[in-house]
Coordinates of C-alpha atoms and ligand atoms in Angstrom, one line a residue:
M1 CA 121.1 161.0 80.9
T2 CA 118.6 159.4 78.6
K3 CA 115.4 160.8 77.0
I4 CA 112.3 158.9 77.7
A5 CA 108.8 159.8 76.4
I6 CA 105.8 158.7 78.4
T7 CA 102.1 159.0 77.7
G8 CA 99.5 159.3 80.5
S9 CA 102.2 161.1 82.5
G10 CA 99.7 163.2 84.4
S11 CA 98.0 160.5 86.6
G12 CA 98.2 157.1 88.2
I13 CA 100.8 154.6 86.9
G14 CA 102.1 157.1 84.3
A15 CA 102.7 159.8 86.9
A16 CA 104.4 157.3 89.2
T17 CA 106.6 156.1 86.4
A18 CA 107.5 159.7 85.3
E19 CA 108.4 160.6 88.9
A20 CA 110.6 157.5 89.3
L21 CA 112.3 158.1 85.9
R22 CA 113.1 161.7 86.8
A23 CA 114.4 160.7 90.2
A24 CA 116.7 158.2 88.5
G25 CA 118.1 161.1 86.4
H26 CA 116.3 160.6 83.1
Q27 CA 114.9 163.4 81.0
V28 CA 111.2 162.8 80.7
I29 CA 108.9 164.0 77.9
G30 CA 105.5 163.7 79.5
I31 CA 102.5 163.5 77.2
D32 CA 98.9 163.8 78.4
I33 CA 95.6 165.4 77.4
R34 CA 96.3 168.4 79.5
N35 CA 99.0 170.0 81.8
A36 CA 101.8 167.9 80.4
D37 CA 105.1 168.8 78.6
L38 CA 103.3 167.9 75.5
N39 CA 99.5 168.1 75.4
A40 CA 97.8 165.8 72.8
D41 CA 94.5 164.0 72.6
L42 CA 95.4 160.4 71.8
S43 CA 91.8 159.4 71.0
T44 CA 92.1 161.1 67.6
A45 CA 94.5 160.4 64.7
D46 CA 95.4 164.1 64.6
G47 CA 96.2 164.1 68.3
R48 CA 98.4 161.0 67.9
A49 CA 100.3 162.5 64.9
Q50 CA 100.7 165.7 67.0
A51 CA 102.2 163.6 69.9
V52 CA 104.7 161.8 67.6
A53 CA 105.7 165.1 65.9
G54 CA 106.0 166.8 69.3
V55 CA 108.2 164.0 70.7
L56 CA 110.5 164.0 67.6
A57 CA 110.9 167.8 67.9
R58 CA 111.8 167.6 71.6
C59 CA 114.3 164.7 71.3
D60 CA 115.8 165.9 68.0
G61 CA 114.9 162.6 66.4
V62 CA 116.8 160.4 68.9
L63 CA 114.8 158.7 71.7
D64 CA 116.1 156.2 74.3
G65 CA 112.9 155.1 75.9
L66 CA 109.1 155.1 75.4
V67 CA 106.4 154.2 77.9
L68 CA 102.8 154.0 76.8
C69 CA 100.6 154.3 79.8
A70 CA 97.6 156.5 78.6
G71 CA 94.4 154.6 78.9
L72 CA 90.7 154.7 79.6
G73 CA 88.7 152.4 81.9
V74 CA 85.6 150.3 81.2
Q75 CA 83.1 152.9 82.3
V76 CA 84.1 155.5 79.7
E77 CA 81.4 156.5 77.1
P78 CA 81.3 156.1 74.2
P79 CA 83.3 152.8 74.5
A80 CA 84.9 153.3 71.0
R81 CA 86.9 156.0 72.7
I82 CA 88.4 153.4 75.1
V83 CA 89.7 151.5 72.0
S84 CA 91.0 154.7 70.4
V85 CA 93.2 155.6 73.3
N86 CA 94.1 152.1 74.6
Y87 CA 94.9 150.6 71.2
F88 CA 95.5 153.3 68.6
G89 CA 97.1 155.6 71.2
A90 CA 99.7 152.9 71.7
V91 CA 100.4 151.3 68.3
E92 CA 100.5 154.6 66.4
L93 CA 103.1 156.0 68.8
L94 CA 105.1 152.8 68.7
D95 CA 105.2 152.9 64.9
G96 CA 105.8 156.6 64.7
L97 CA 108.6 156.6 67.2
L98 CA 110.5 153.4 66.2
P99 CA 112.9 155.3 63.9
A100 CA 113.9 157.7 66.7
L101 CA 114.2 154.8 69.2
S102 CA 116.4 152.9 66.8
K103 CA 118.9 155.7 67.0
G104 CA 118.8 155.8 70.8
S105 CA 121.2 154.5 73.4
K106 CA 120.3 150.9 74.5
P107 CA 116.6 151.7 73.6
A108 CA 113.6 150.1 75.0
A109 CA 109.8 150.6 75.1
V110 CA 107.1 149.4 77.5
V111 CA 103.4 149.3 76.8
V112 CA 101.0 149.2 79.7
S113 CA 98.4 146.6 78.8
S114 CA 96.3 144.9 81.5
V115 CA 95.6 141.5 83.1
A116 CA 92.3 141.9 81.2
S117 CA 94.3 141.3 78.0
A118 CA 94.2 137.6 79.0
H119 CA 90.4 137.5 79.6
L120 CA 89.9 136.6 76.0
S121 CA 92.0 135.0 73.3
W122 CA 93.0 136.7 70.1
E123 CA 90.9 134.2 68.2
D124 CA 87.8 135.2 70.2
N125 CA 88.5 138.9 70.0
R126 CA 85.8 140.3 67.8
L127 CA 87.8 143.6 67.4
A128 CA 90.9 141.7 66.0
A129 CA 90.1 142.1 62.3
V130 CA 89.2 145.8 62.4
L131 CA 92.1 146.7 64.6
E132 CA 94.6 144.8 62.5
A133 CA 93.2 146.6 59.5
G134 CA 93.6 149.9 61.3
D135 CA 89.9 150.7 60.7
E136 CA 89.1 152.9 63.7
A137 CA 85.8 154.0 62.2
A138 CA 84.5 150.4 62.2
V139 CA 85.2 149.9 66.0
A140 CA 81.8 151.4 67.2
G141 CA 79.9 149.0 65.0
V142 CA 81.7 146.0 66.3
L143 CA 81.2 147.1 69.9
E144 CA 77.4 147.5 69.4
S145 CA 77.3 143.7 68.8
A146 CA 78.5 143.2 72.4
G147 CA 75.3 144.9 73.8
E148 CA 75.4 145.8 77.5
K149 CA 78.9 144.3 77.9
R150 CA 80.5 146.7 75.4
G151 CA 82.5 148.6 78.0
N152 CA 84.1 145.4 79.2
F153 CA 84.6 144.2 75.7
A154 CA 86.1 147.5 74.5
Y155 CA 88.6 147.4 77.5
A156 CA 89.6 143.7 77.3
G157 CA 89.5 143.6 73.5
S158 CA 91.7 146.7 73.2
K159 CA 94.2 145.4 75.8
N160 CA 94.3 141.9 74.2
A161 CA 95.0 143.6 70.8
V162 CA 97.7 145.9 72.1
T163 CA 99.5 142.9 73.7
V164 CA 99.2 141.0 70.4
A165 CA 100.5 144.1 68.6
V166 CA 103.6 144.2 70.7
R167 CA 104.3 140.5 70.3
K168 CA 103.8 140.8 66.5
R169 CA 106.4 143.6 66.4
A170 CA 109.0 141.5 68.3
V171 CA 110.9 140.5 65.1
D172 CA 111.1 143.9 63.4
W173 CA 111.9 145.7 66.7
G174 CA 114.5 143.2 67.7
R175 CA 116.2 143.6 64.3
A176 CA 116.1 147.4 64.8
G177 CA 117.8 146.9 68.2
V178 CA 114.9 148.2 70.2
R179 CA 113.5 146.0 73.0
L180 CA 109.7 146.1 73.4
N181 CA 107.6 144.5 76.2
T182 CA 104.2 144.9 78.0
V183 CA 103.3 145.0 81.6
A184 CA 99.9 143.7 82.5
P185 CA 98.8 145.3 85.8
G186 CA 96.0 143.9 88.0
V187 CA 93.8 146.2 90.1
T188 CA 95.9 149.3 90.9
E189 CA 94.9 152.2 93.1
T190 CA 94.5 155.1 90.6
P191 CA 91.8 157.5 89.5
L192 CA 90.9 155.0 86.6
L193 CA 90.2 152.3 89.2
Q194 CA 88.2 154.7 91.3
A195 CA 86.1 155.8 88.3
S196 CA 85.1 152.1 87.7
L197 CA 84.4 151.6 91.4
D198 CA 82.1 154.7 91.3
D199 CA 80.1 153.3 88.4
P200 CA 77.3 151.0 89.5
R201 CA 77.5 149.1 86.3
Y202 CA 81.1 147.9 87.1
S203 CA 81.7 148.4 90.9
K204 CA 80.7 144.9 92.0
A205 CA 82.8 143.1 89.3
V206 CA 85.8 145.3 90.2
R207 CA 85.4 144.7 94.0
D208 CA 85.1 140.9 93.4
F209 CA 88.3 140.9 91.3
V210 CA 90.6 140.1 94.3
A211 CA 94.1 138.9 93.8
P212 CA 95.7 136.1 95.8
L213 CA 97.8 138.7 97.6
G214 CA 94.6 140.1 98.9
R215 CA 95.1 143.7 98.1
S216 CA 95.4 146.1 95.1
A217 CA 98.7 147.5 93.8
K218 CA 100.2 150.9 94.4
P219 CA 101.0 152.7 91.1
Q220 CA 104.7 152.7 92.3
E221 CA 104.7 148.9 92.2
I222 CA 103.8 148.9 88.5
A223 CA 106.3 151.7 87.8
A224 CA 109.1 149.7 89.4
V225 CA 108.6 146.9 86.8
I226 CA 108.4 149.4 84.0
L227 CA 111.8 150.9 85.1
F228 CA 113.3 147.4 85.2
L229 CA 112.1 146.6 81.7
L230 CA 113.6 149.9 80.4
S231 CA 116.9 149.2 82.1
T232 CA 120.0 147.3 80.9
Q233 CA 119.3 144.7 83.6
A234 CA 116.4 143.6 81.3
G235 CA 118.8 143.5 78.3
F236 CA 117.5 140.1 77.0
V237 CA 113.8 140.6 77.8
H238 CA 112.0 141.3 74.5
G239 CA 108.4 140.6 73.3
A240 CA 107.3 139.5 76.7
Q241 CA 104.3 140.3 78.9
F242 CA 104.9 140.8 82.6
F243 CA 101.9 140.3 84.8
V244 CA 102.1 142.5 87.9
D245 CA 98.8 141.4 89.3
G246 CA 99.2 139.9 92.8
G247 CA 98.7 136.5 91.3
I248 CA 95.3 136.9 89.7
D249 CA 96.2 135.6 86.3
A250 CA 97.8 132.5 87.8
M251 CA 94.7 132.0 89.8
M252 CA 92.4 132.4 86.8
R253 CA 94.4 130.5 84.2
P254 CA 96.8 128.2 86.0
T255 CA 97.5 126.0 82.9
R256 CA 97.8 128.8 80.3
F257 CA 100.8 131.0 80.0
Ligands
NAI1 P1 94.8 157.1 85.2 O1 93.4 157.5 84.8 O2 95.3 157.5 86.6 O3 95.8 157.6 84.1 C1 95.6 157.5 82.8 C2 96.2 158.7 82.1 O4 95.9 158.6 80.7 C3 95.6 160.1 82.6 O5 96.6 161.0 82.9 C4 94.8 160.5 81.4 O6 94.6 161.9 81.3 C5 95.5 159.9 80.2 N1 94.7 159.9 79.0 C6 93.4 159.4 79.0 N2 92.8 159.6 77.8 C7 93.8 160.3 77.1 C8 93.8 160.9 75.8 N3 92.7 160.9 75.0 N4 94.9 161.6 75.4 C9 96.0 161.7 76.2 N5 96.0 161.1 77.4 C10 94.9 160.5 77.9 O7 94.8 155.5 85.0 P2 95.9 154.4 85.4 O8 95.2 153.4 86.2 O9 97.2 155.0 85.8 O10 96.1 153.7 84.0 C11 97.4 153.7 83.3 C12 97.3 152.5 82.4 O11 97.3 151.3 83.2 C13 96.1 152.4 81.4 O12 96.5 152.0 80.2 C14 95.2 151.4 82.1 O13 94.4 150.7 81.2 C15 96.3 150.4 82.7 N6 95.8 149.6 83.8 C16 95.3 150.1 84.9 C17 94.8 149.3 85.9 C18 94.2 149.8 87.2 O14 93.6 149.0 88.0 N7 94.4 151.1 87.5 C19 94.8 147.8 85.8 C20 95.3 147.4 84.5 C21 95.8 148.2 83.6

């Protein structure tokens, strides 16, 4: 049995992943804002430190897998909170738990990014400088400059940055013997999706975002790819992003990959 920590374990993709991992015989440490094995608010530095300390205590400093699923959608106010959870809630857990992962058995980590990570380039990501500097307090000011589109910008900018953060860690993590990858889901039937469909500011754009396969994903379809990336079958997959999006990235950016 292996020990795997997972954020966002209470809902959607995280819940489907936790269920599939438990069914496969893994010991899961679920982390969420409430009703989890470990309750922590990943939108704050204190909550993130509490999550890292709680996982280390529960795994005795040796962790085999990590899945970072917790995230907030475009409609959440204030939008700086989206960035706090989607970006800082991922990178601070990656960095805090790497020492424990490096002692694990065939260890691997997966961060749930989004197809939205490819909606802008790192060079065009106005959040890039403050996020690389770890300056969470400066995020709200940068988002203000995006005006009415700040929800979209907070979401896509934080997802772009978290994918870049994973790729930039490929060398150090590879040397530590820990594989690290992202999955980039497209539209997936979860409460996060429903909340953006229910918000008149975003519902049309979300409805119009139709994949070539002509449907949205079930959370279990994203969980299946996460389980593959954690498994030894993916033993040479490292620093990669897997789009699980029904073909929408290929449709939007056929010449870029
Ligand atoms: P969800 O809303 O069903 O689950 C997200 C989980 O994160 C919830 O359990 C929630 O309580 C937790 N969470 C939120 N804020 C938190 C905080 N401050 N501290 C601790 N936990 C917190 O959403 P879903 O769709 O399962 O999202 C999972 C990941 O997949 C997110 O990172 C999301 O951005 C990403 N994603 C989702 C897509 C979709 O269409 N549903 C598409 C692309 C990416």
